[in-house]
């Protein structure tokens, strides 16, 4: 509140989650400043997906209710997906005219296409970059590789609670010559690794959080012209503009078949080009930033 009195902001924009947003809402109401809330994740649902026992905790319902409380009192609510917008309407009674889509986007100059002229003459590389947690479904991907006669090389970048169990699973499946775990790396190194991949797989499970919250790494990979493998859920259909290669979530056989079809066809340049074009046309930050600034532009002078 002291900072707002000093800076005299025209609008307060808070992002997930309620631990951050509720104090911002209180200050905005005290000072009469327009307030908007950007929901980019539901942390309680993420925790539930990684720990089913959390369903018995009162903190699950409490946390989701606090999310709804902040959203109901915001002048505008930005949501990361249309599926999350529907959730907000059904569970928190948020009016549709206060909900605005603000999806994952990129600045295109940061994610360029790597020329891969040798593509048809080398072993293909499949990659994953992100948190190593249960709901990401990386165990499904490992089981899928085991089912294949000639699987691609798999590079996994990132760290998390599931890393030890995933490394043990890769060993027990006899995939140590196929899978490399790089662990946590710098953003620069992560992009370097991503550029070397032919395909990116995001094998998320069908948990509620996976049905509502899309990963930023998906649009980043599409911007780099990578082939995308994602679960066949409405969220991922929408996120990719139906340009992904879809498999049944949680089903290693389905994923293995989709991978095998991709390796046999190898029409990757055309698919990758379509993916990047989709991002350039629909998922650049400059397409959405004006909506964020609208409240501030309409406010002539801060009342505080």
mmCIF file of C-alpha atoms in Angstrom:
data_model
loop_
_atom_site.group_PDB
_atom_site.id
_atom_site.type_symbol
_atom_site.label_atom_id
_atom_site.label_comp_id
_atom_site.label_asym_id
_atom_site.label_seq_id
_atom_site.Cartn_x
_atom_site.Cartn_y
_atom_site.Cartn_z
ATOM 1 C CA UNK A 1 0.000 0.000 0.000
ATOM 2 C CA UNK A 2 2.857 2.374 0.810
ATOM 3 C CA UNK A 3 4.413 1.656 -2.583
ATOM 4 C CA UNK A 4 1.140 2.298 -4.400
ATOM 5 C CA UNK A 5 0.702 5.635 -2.644
ATOM 6 C CA UNK A 6 4.188 6.557 -3.826
ATOM 7 C CA UNK A 7 3.937 5.304 -7.431
ATOM 8 C CA UNK A 8 0.253 6.210 -8.006
ATOM 9 C CA UNK A 9 -0.476 3.310 -10.392
ATOM 10 C CA UNK A 10 -3.481 3.516 -12.721
ATOM 11 C CA UNK A 11 -4.196 -0.205 -12.291
ATOM 12 C CA UNK A 12 -2.959 -3.126 -10.186
ATOM 13 C CA UNK A 13 -2.349 -6.333 -12.113
ATOM 14 C CA UNK A 14 -1.766 -9.447 -9.996
ATOM 15 C CA UNK A 15 -0.808 -12.901 -11.256
ATOM 16 C CA UNK A 16 -1.335 -16.344 -9.748
ATOM 17 C CA UNK A 17 -1.713 -17.324 -7.082
ATOM 18 C CA UNK A 18 -3.972 -16.011 -4.317
ATOM 19 C CA UNK A 19 -1.053 -15.718 -1.864
ATOM 20 C CA UNK A 20 0.190 -12.923 -4.107
ATOM 21 C CA UNK A 21 -3.134 -11.679 -5.438
ATOM 22 C CA UNK A 22 -5.184 -11.298 -2.255
ATOM 23 C CA UNK A 23 -2.923 -8.594 -0.724
ATOM 24 C CA UNK A 24 -2.944 -6.814 -4.102
ATOM 25 C CA UNK A 25 -6.752 -6.936 -4.180
ATOM 26 C CA UNK A 26 -6.996 -5.523 -0.652
ATOM 27 C CA UNK A 27 -4.720 -2.601 -1.528
ATOM 28 C CA UNK A 28 -6.599 -1.908 -4.757
ATOM 29 C CA UNK A 29 -9.935 -1.771 -2.931
ATOM 30 C CA UNK A 30 -8.552 0.439 -0.155
ATOM 31 C CA UNK A 31 -7.134 2.952 -2.607
ATOM 32 C CA UNK A 32 -9.880 2.761 -5.239
ATOM 33 C CA UNK A 33 -7.550 1.486 -7.970
ATOM 34 C CA UNK A 34 -8.855 -0.838 -10.722
ATOM 35 C CA UNK A 35 -7.699 -4.406 -10.130
ATOM 36 C CA UNK A 36 -7.219 -7.261 -12.568
ATOM 37 C CA UNK A 37 -6.240 -10.833 -11.820
ATOM 38 C CA UNK A 38 -4.258 -13.064 -14.167
ATOM 39 C CA UNK A 39 -4.805 -16.777 -13.481
ATOM 40 C CA UNK A 40 -1.956 -18.761 -15.041
ATOM 41 C CA UNK A 41 -2.209 -21.800 -12.801
ATOM 42 C CA UNK A 42 -4.170 -23.423 -10.002
ATOM 43 C CA UNK A 43 -1.520 -24.565 -7.557
ATOM 44 C CA UNK A 44 -3.935 -26.606 -5.452
ATOM 45 C CA UNK A 45 -4.848 -28.724 -8.481
ATOM 46 C CA UNK A 46 -1.170 -29.138 -9.352
ATOM 47 C CA UNK A 47 -0.476 -30.390 -5.847
ATOM 48 C CA UNK A 48 -3.459 -32.730 -6.016
ATOM 49 C CA UNK A 49 -2.200 -34.207 -9.291
ATOM 50 C CA UNK A 50 1.150 -35.004 -7.674
ATOM 51 C CA UNK A 51 -0.284 -36.158 -4.363
ATOM 52 C CA UNK A 52 -3.767 -37.779 -4.417
ATOM 53 C CA UNK A 53 -3.842 -37.745 -0.590
ATOM 54 C CA UNK A 54 -4.105 -33.945 -0.774
ATOM 55 C CA UNK A 55 -7.772 -34.464 -1.651
ATOM 56 C CA UNK A 56 -8.414 -35.073 2.059
ATOM 57 C CA UNK A 57 -6.821 -31.778 3.109
ATOM 58 C CA UNK A 58 -9.014 -28.785 3.898
ATOM 59 C CA UNK A 59 -6.351 -26.649 2.189
ATOM 60 C CA UNK A 60 -7.484 -27.921 -1.222
ATOM 61 C CA UNK A 61 -10.973 -26.452 -0.947
ATOM 62 C CA UNK A 62 -9.700 -23.395 0.918
ATOM 63 C CA UNK A 63 -7.084 -22.559 -1.703
ATOM 64 C CA UNK A 64 -9.529 -22.930 -4.591
ATOM 65 C CA UNK A 65 -12.098 -20.792 -2.769
ATOM 66 C CA UNK A 66 -9.496 -18.057 -2.216
ATOM 67 C CA UNK A 67 -8.744 -18.149 -5.956
ATOM 68 C CA UNK A 68 -12.438 -17.705 -6.637
ATOM 69 C CA UNK A 69 -12.727 -14.916 -4.061
ATOM 70 C CA UNK A 70 -9.992 -12.868 -5.724
ATOM 71 C CA UNK A 71 -11.450 -13.496 -9.174
ATOM 72 C CA UNK A 72 -14.985 -12.513 -8.136
ATOM 73 C CA UNK A 73 -13.746 -9.165 -6.817
ATOM 74 C CA UNK A 74 -11.506 -8.317 -9.771
ATOM 75 C CA UNK A 75 -12.538 -5.791 -12.401
ATOM 76 C CA UNK A 76 -11.142 -8.085 -15.081
ATOM 77 C CA UNK A 77 -9.957 -11.698 -14.944
ATOM 78 C CA UNK A 78 -7.378 -12.977 -17.411
ATOM 79 C CA UNK A 79 -7.327 -16.752 -17.906
ATOM 80 C CA UNK A 80 -4.664 -18.856 -19.591
ATOM 81 C CA UNK A 81 -7.152 -21.063 -21.468
ATOM 82 C CA UNK A 82 -10.781 -21.245 -22.538
ATOM 83 C CA UNK A 83 -11.089 -24.371 -20.400
ATOM 84 C CA UNK A 84 -10.025 -22.372 -17.348
ATOM 85 C CA UNK A 85 -12.579 -19.702 -18.258
ATOM 86 C CA UNK A 86 -15.309 -22.356 -18.228
ATOM 87 C CA UNK A 87 -14.050 -23.611 -14.867
ATOM 88 C CA UNK A 88 -14.197 -20.069 -13.448
ATOM 89 C CA UNK A 89 -17.773 -19.617 -14.659
ATOM 90 C CA UNK A 90 -18.971 -22.952 -13.302
ATOM 91 C CA UNK A 91 -17.130 -23.050 -9.969
ATOM 92 C CA UNK A 92 -16.756 -19.378 -9.030
ATOM 93 C CA UNK A 93 -19.704 -17.769 -10.850
ATOM 94 C CA UNK A 94 -17.473 -15.320 -12.735
ATOM 95 C CA UNK A 95 -19.443 -13.429 -15.371
ATOM 96 C CA UNK A 96 -18.299 -14.074 -18.922
ATOM 97 C CA UNK A 97 -17.928 -10.369 -19.711
ATOM 98 C CA UNK A 98 -15.167 -10.087 -17.067
ATOM 99 C CA UNK A 99 -13.161 -13.047 -18.408
ATOM 100 C CA UNK A 100 -10.459 -12.390 -21.007
ATOM 101 C CA UNK A 101 -8.235 -15.002 -22.632
ATOM 102 C CA UNK A 102 -4.525 -14.361 -22.084
ATOM 103 C CA UNK A 103 -2.817 -17.541 -23.340
ATOM 104 C CA UNK A 104 0.816 -18.581 -23.399
ATOM 105 C CA UNK A 105 2.684 -16.523 -25.995
ATOM 106 C CA UNK A 106 6.226 -15.810 -27.182
ATOM 107 C CA UNK A 107 8.384 -13.082 -28.585
ATOM 108 C CA UNK A 108 9.327 -14.721 -31.914
ATOM 109 C CA UNK A 109 12.876 -13.384 -32.065
ATOM 110 C CA UNK A 110 13.758 -15.499 -29.017
ATOM 111 C CA UNK A 111 12.638 -18.748 -30.637
ATOM 112 C CA UNK A 112 13.973 -19.253 -34.134
ATOM 113 C CA UNK A 113 13.882 -22.264 -36.429
ATOM 114 C CA UNK A 114 17.051 -24.331 -36.628
ATOM 115 C CA UNK A 115 17.909 -25.624 -40.099
ATOM 116 C CA UNK A 116 18.312 -29.408 -39.994
ATOM 117 C CA UNK A 117 19.439 -30.438 -43.482
ATOM 118 C CA UNK A 118 20.744 -33.798 -42.268
ATOM 119 C CA UNK A 119 17.366 -34.807 -40.794
ATOM 120 C CA UNK A 120 16.787 -37.838 -43.001
ATOM 121 C CA UNK A 121 20.266 -39.290 -42.437
ATOM 122 C CA UNK A 122 20.628 -39.473 -38.663
ATOM 123 C CA UNK A 123 18.949 -40.928 -35.631
ATOM 124 C CA UNK A 124 15.997 -38.703 -34.611
ATOM 125 C CA UNK A 125 15.961 -36.941 -31.241
ATOM 126 C CA UNK A 126 12.873 -36.598 -29.075
ATOM 127 C CA UNK A 127 12.980 -34.097 -26.243
ATOM 128 C CA UNK A 128 11.249 -32.920 -23.084
ATOM 129 C CA UNK A 129 12.063 -29.805 -21.067
ATOM 130 C CA UNK A 130 10.301 -28.911 -17.857
ATOM 131 C CA UNK A 131 9.558 -30.041 -14.328
ATOM 132 C CA UNK A 132 9.921 -33.724 -13.521
ATOM 133 C CA UNK A 133 6.716 -34.309 -11.564
ATOM 134 C CA UNK A 134 4.088 -37.031 -11.647
ATOM 135 C CA UNK A 135 1.397 -35.324 -13.711
ATOM 136 C CA UNK A 136 3.804 -34.638 -16.586
ATOM 137 C CA UNK A 137 3.479 -38.346 -17.444
ATOM 138 C CA UNK A 138 7.104 -39.010 -18.333
ATOM 139 C CA UNK A 139 6.775 -42.593 -17.097
ATOM 140 C CA UNK A 140 4.247 -43.121 -19.889
ATOM 141 C CA UNK A 141 6.788 -41.849 -22.395
ATOM 142 C CA UNK A 142 9.465 -44.229 -21.102
ATOM 143 C CA UNK A 143 7.105 -47.193 -21.325
ATOM 144 C CA UNK A 144 6.191 -46.133 -24.863
ATOM 145 C CA UNK A 145 9.847 -46.155 -25.924
ATOM 146 C CA UNK A 146 10.218 -49.657 -24.502
ATOM 147 C CA UNK A 147 7.409 -50.860 -26.758
ATOM 148 C CA UNK A 148 9.117 -49.603 -29.929
ATOM 149 C CA UNK A 149 11.460 -51.692 -32.085
ATOM 150 C CA UNK A 150 13.589 -48.679 -32.967
ATOM 151 C CA UNK A 151 12.841 -45.818 -30.585
ATOM 152 C CA UNK A 152 14.230 -42.318 -31.034
ATOM 153 C CA UNK A 153 16.814 -40.954 -28.638
ATOM 154 C CA UNK A 154 15.169 -39.137 -25.737
ATOM 155 C CA UNK A 155 16.681 -36.130 -23.967
ATOM 156 C CA UNK A 156 15.063 -34.970 -20.732
ATOM 157 C CA UNK A 157 15.951 -31.501 -19.460
ATOM 158 C CA UNK A 158 14.799 -30.461 -16.015
ATOM 159 C CA UNK A 159 14.569 -31.596 -12.429
ATOM 160 C CA UNK A 160 11.932 -32.351 -9.877
ATOM 161 C CA UNK A 161 10.527 -34.786 -7.321
ATOM 162 C CA UNK A 162 10.041 -37.566 -9.888
ATOM 163 C CA UNK A 163 13.564 -37.537 -11.301
ATOM 164 C CA UNK A 164 14.967 -40.394 -9.203
ATOM 165 C CA UNK A 165 12.022 -42.676 -9.944
ATOM 166 C CA UNK A 166 12.193 -41.845 -13.665
ATOM 167 C CA UNK A 167 15.897 -42.628 -13.811
ATOM 168 C CA UNK A 168 15.243 -45.915 -12.010
ATOM 169 C CA UNK A 169 12.430 -46.732 -14.442
ATOM 170 C CA UNK A 170 14.637 -45.988 -17.457
ATOM 171 C CA UNK A 171 17.250 -48.335 -16.026
ATOM 172 C CA UNK A 172 14.767 -51.143 -15.295
ATOM 173 C CA UNK A 173 13.350 -50.858 -18.831
ATOM 174 C CA UNK A 174 16.825 -51.112 -20.344
ATOM 175 C CA UNK A 175 16.678 -47.623 -21.830
ATOM 176 C CA UNK A 176 19.935 -46.190 -20.510
ATOM 177 C CA UNK A 177 21.392 -46.163 -24.048
ATOM 178 C CA UNK A 178 18.283 -44.363 -25.324
ATOM 179 C CA UNK A 179 17.490 -41.792 -22.617
ATOM 180 C CA UNK A 180 19.702 -38.999 -21.275
ATOM 181 C CA UNK A 181 18.766 -36.958 -18.184
ATOM 182 C CA UNK A 182 20.435 -33.534 -18.287
ATOM 183 C CA UNK A 183 18.978 -32.256 -15.035
ATOM 184 C CA UNK A 184 18.469 -28.565 -14.364
ATOM 185 C CA UNK A 185 20.200 -26.291 -16.889
ATOM 186 C CA UNK A 186 20.247 -22.567 -17.642
ATOM 187 C CA UNK A 187 17.546 -21.123 -19.930
ATOM 188 C CA UNK A 188 20.218 -20.548 -22.580
ATOM 189 C CA UNK A 189 21.312 -24.177 -22.443
ATOM 190 C CA UNK A 190 17.700 -25.374 -22.472
ATOM 191 C CA UNK A 191 17.017 -23.469 -25.700
ATOM 192 C CA UNK A 192 20.229 -24.855 -27.185
ATOM 193 C CA UNK A 193 19.093 -28.399 -26.432
ATOM 194 C CA UNK A 194 15.595 -27.701 -27.758
ATOM 195 C CA UNK A 195 17.056 -26.495 -31.043
ATOM 196 C CA UNK A 196 18.771 -29.851 -31.524
ATOM 197 C CA UNK A 197 15.551 -31.842 -31.159
ATOM 198 C CA UNK A 198 13.313 -33.018 -33.988
ATOM 199 C CA UNK A 199 10.263 -33.669 -31.832
ATOM 200 C CA UNK A 200 8.976 -32.531 -28.450
ATOM 201 C CA UNK A 201 6.696 -34.720 -26.348
ATOM 202 C CA UNK A 202 4.583 -33.398 -23.476
ATOM 203 C CA UNK A 203 2.978 -36.606 -22.181
ATOM 204 C CA UNK A 204 0.762 -35.058 -19.536
ATOM 205 C CA UNK A 205 -1.838 -37.156 -17.796
ATOM 206 C CA UNK A 206 -5.571 -36.401 -17.783
ATOM 207 C CA UNK A 207 -5.637 -34.842 -14.286
ATOM 208 C CA UNK A 208 -7.822 -31.782 -13.833
ATOM 209 C CA UNK A 209 -4.874 -29.385 -13.803
ATOM 210 C CA UNK A 210 -3.681 -30.854 -17.115
ATOM 211 C CA UNK A 211 -7.130 -30.241 -18.591
ATOM 212 C CA UNK A 212 -7.127 -26.566 -17.552
ATOM 213 C CA UNK A 213 -3.540 -25.244 -17.551
ATOM 214 C CA UNK A 214 -1.380 -25.488 -20.691
ATOM 215 C CA UNK A 215 2.425 -25.550 -20.447
ATOM 216 C CA UNK A 216 4.400 -22.564 -21.768
ATOM 217 C CA UNK A 217 6.963 -24.962 -23.256
ATOM 218 C CA UNK A 218 4.373 -26.098 -25.811
ATOM 219 C CA UNK A 219 4.058 -22.757 -27.606
ATOM 220 C CA UNK A 220 7.821 -22.238 -27.344
ATOM 221 C CA UNK A 221 8.482 -25.541 -29.100
ATOM 222 C CA UNK A 222 5.917 -24.741 -31.789
ATOM 223 C CA UNK A 223 7.560 -21.357 -32.335
ATOM 224 C CA UNK A 224 10.799 -23.201 -33.080
ATOM 225 C CA UNK A 225 9.091 -25.365 -35.678
ATOM 226 C CA UNK A 226 9.286 -28.589 -33.672
ATOM 227 C CA UNK A 227 7.034 -31.598 -34.164
ATOM 228 C CA UNK A 228 4.677 -31.828 -31.191
ATOM 229 C CA UNK A 229 3.301 -34.915 -29.455
ATOM 230 C CA UNK A 230 0.595 -34.156 -26.882
ATOM 231 C CA UNK A 231 -2.313 -35.944 -25.179
ATOM 232 C CA UNK A 232 -5.650 -35.882 -26.934
ATOM 233 C CA UNK A 233 -7.433 -33.490 -24.581
ATOM 234 C CA UNK A 234 -9.563 -30.463 -25.602
ATOM 235 C CA UNK A 235 -6.991 -28.141 -24.031
ATOM 236 C CA UNK A 236 -4.178 -29.426 -26.251
ATOM 237 C CA UNK A 237 -6.386 -29.426 -29.343
ATOM 238 C CA UNK A 238 -7.047 -25.744 -28.693
ATOM 239 C CA UNK A 239 -3.448 -24.894 -27.767
ATOM 240 C CA UNK A 240 -2.009 -26.385 -30.959
ATOM 241 C CA UNK A 241 -4.785 -25.367 -33.324
ATOM 242 C CA UNK A 242 -5.259 -29.107 -33.959
ATOM 243 C CA UNK A 243 -1.717 -29.226 -35.390
ATOM 244 C CA UNK A 244 -0.295 -31.601 -32.785
ATOM 245 C CA UNK A 245 0.189 -35.345 -33.009
ATOM 246 C CA UNK A 246 -2.300 -36.662 -30.469
ATOM 247 C CA UNK A 247 -2.267 -39.807 -28.348
ATOM 248 C CA UNK A 248 -4.535 -41.149 -25.641
ATOM 249 C CA UNK A 249 -3.365 -39.690 -22.316
ATOM 250 C CA UNK A 250 -1.731 -42.214 -20.010
ATOM 251 C CA UNK A 251 -1.562 -44.874 -22.746
ATOM 252 C CA UNK A 252 1.983 -45.999 -23.704
ATOM 253 C CA UNK A 253 0.709 -48.123 -26.609
ATOM 254 C CA UNK A 254 -1.068 -45.137 -28.141
ATOM 255 C CA UNK A 255 1.981 -42.912 -27.748
ATOM 256 C CA UNK A 256 4.297 -45.581 -29.177
ATOM 257 C CA UNK A 257 2.080 -45.899 -32.253
ATOM 258 C CA UNK A 258 1.990 -42.147 -32.847
ATOM 259 C CA UNK A 259 5.774 -42.008 -32.521
ATOM 260 C CA UNK A 260 6.227 -44.915 -34.918
ATOM 261 C CA UNK A 261 3.976 -43.238 -37.492
ATOM 262 C CA UNK A 262 5.991 -40.041 -37.219
ATOM 263 C CA UNK A 263 9.296 -41.836 -37.654
ATOM 264 C CA UNK A 264 7.987 -43.670 -40.686
ATOM 265 C CA UNK A 265 6.558 -40.580 -42.391
ATOM 266 C CA UNK A 266 9.177 -37.981 -41.494
ATOM 267 C CA UNK A 267 7.187 -35.145 -43.042
ATOM 268 C CA UNK A 268 8.646 -32.933 -40.350
ATOM 269 C CA UNK A 269 9.626 -29.799 -42.238
ATOM 270 C CA UNK A 270 6.066 -29.132 -43.393
ATOM 271 C CA UNK A 271 4.572 -29.888 -39.969
ATOM 272 C CA UNK A 272 7.152 -27.736 -38.226
ATOM 273 C CA UNK A 273 6.514 -24.843 -40.583
ATOM 274 C CA UNK A 274 2.778 -24.995 -39.882
ATOM 275 C CA UNK A 275 3.434 -25.014 -36.143
ATOM 276 C CA UNK A 276 5.590 -21.900 -36.303
ATOM 277 C CA UNK A 277 3.158 -20.107 -38.588
ATOM 278 C CA UNK A 278 0.331 -20.799 -36.143
ATOM 279 C CA UNK A 279 2.337 -19.159 -33.353
ATOM 280 C CA UNK A 280 3.255 -16.164 -35.505
ATOM 281 C CA UNK A 281 -0.387 -15.594 -36.388
ATOM 282 C CA UNK A 282 -2.035 -16.264 -33.025
ATOM 283 C CA UNK A 283 0.391 -16.512 -30.118
ATOM 284 C CA UNK A 284 2.626 -13.450 -29.992
ATOM 285 C CA UNK A 285 2.585 -11.269 -26.899
ATOM 286 C CA UNK A 286 1.862 -8.189 -28.974
ATOM 287 C CA UNK A 287 -1.471 -9.744 -29.927
ATOM 288 C CA UNK A 288 -2.637 -9.679 -26.298
ATOM 289 C CA UNK A 289 -0.763 -6.948 -24.421
ATOM 290 C CA UNK A 290 -3.273 -4.192 -25.405
ATOM 291 C CA UNK A 291 -5.963 -6.034 -23.419
ATOM 292 C CA UNK A 292 -3.791 -5.936 -20.313
ATOM 293 C CA UNK A 293 -3.224 -2.192 -20.650
ATOM 294 C CA UNK A 294 -6.851 -1.310 -21.387
ATOM 295 C CA UNK A 295 -7.838 -0.552 -17.803
ATOM 296 C CA UNK A 296 -4.760 1.607 -17.290
ATOM 297 C CA UNK A 297 -5.344 3.518 -20.531
ATOM 298 C CA UNK A 298 -8.931 4.228 -19.559
ATOM 299 C CA UNK A 299 -7.912 5.595 -16.169
ATOM 300 C CA UNK A 300 -6.921 9.252 -16.493
ATOM 301 C CA UNK A 301 -5.483 9.689 -13.023
ATOM 302 C CA UNK A 302 -4.910 7.397 -10.071
ATOM 303 C CA UNK A 303 -7.107 8.310 -7.096
ATOM 304 C CA UNK A 304 -4.377 7.540 -4.549
#
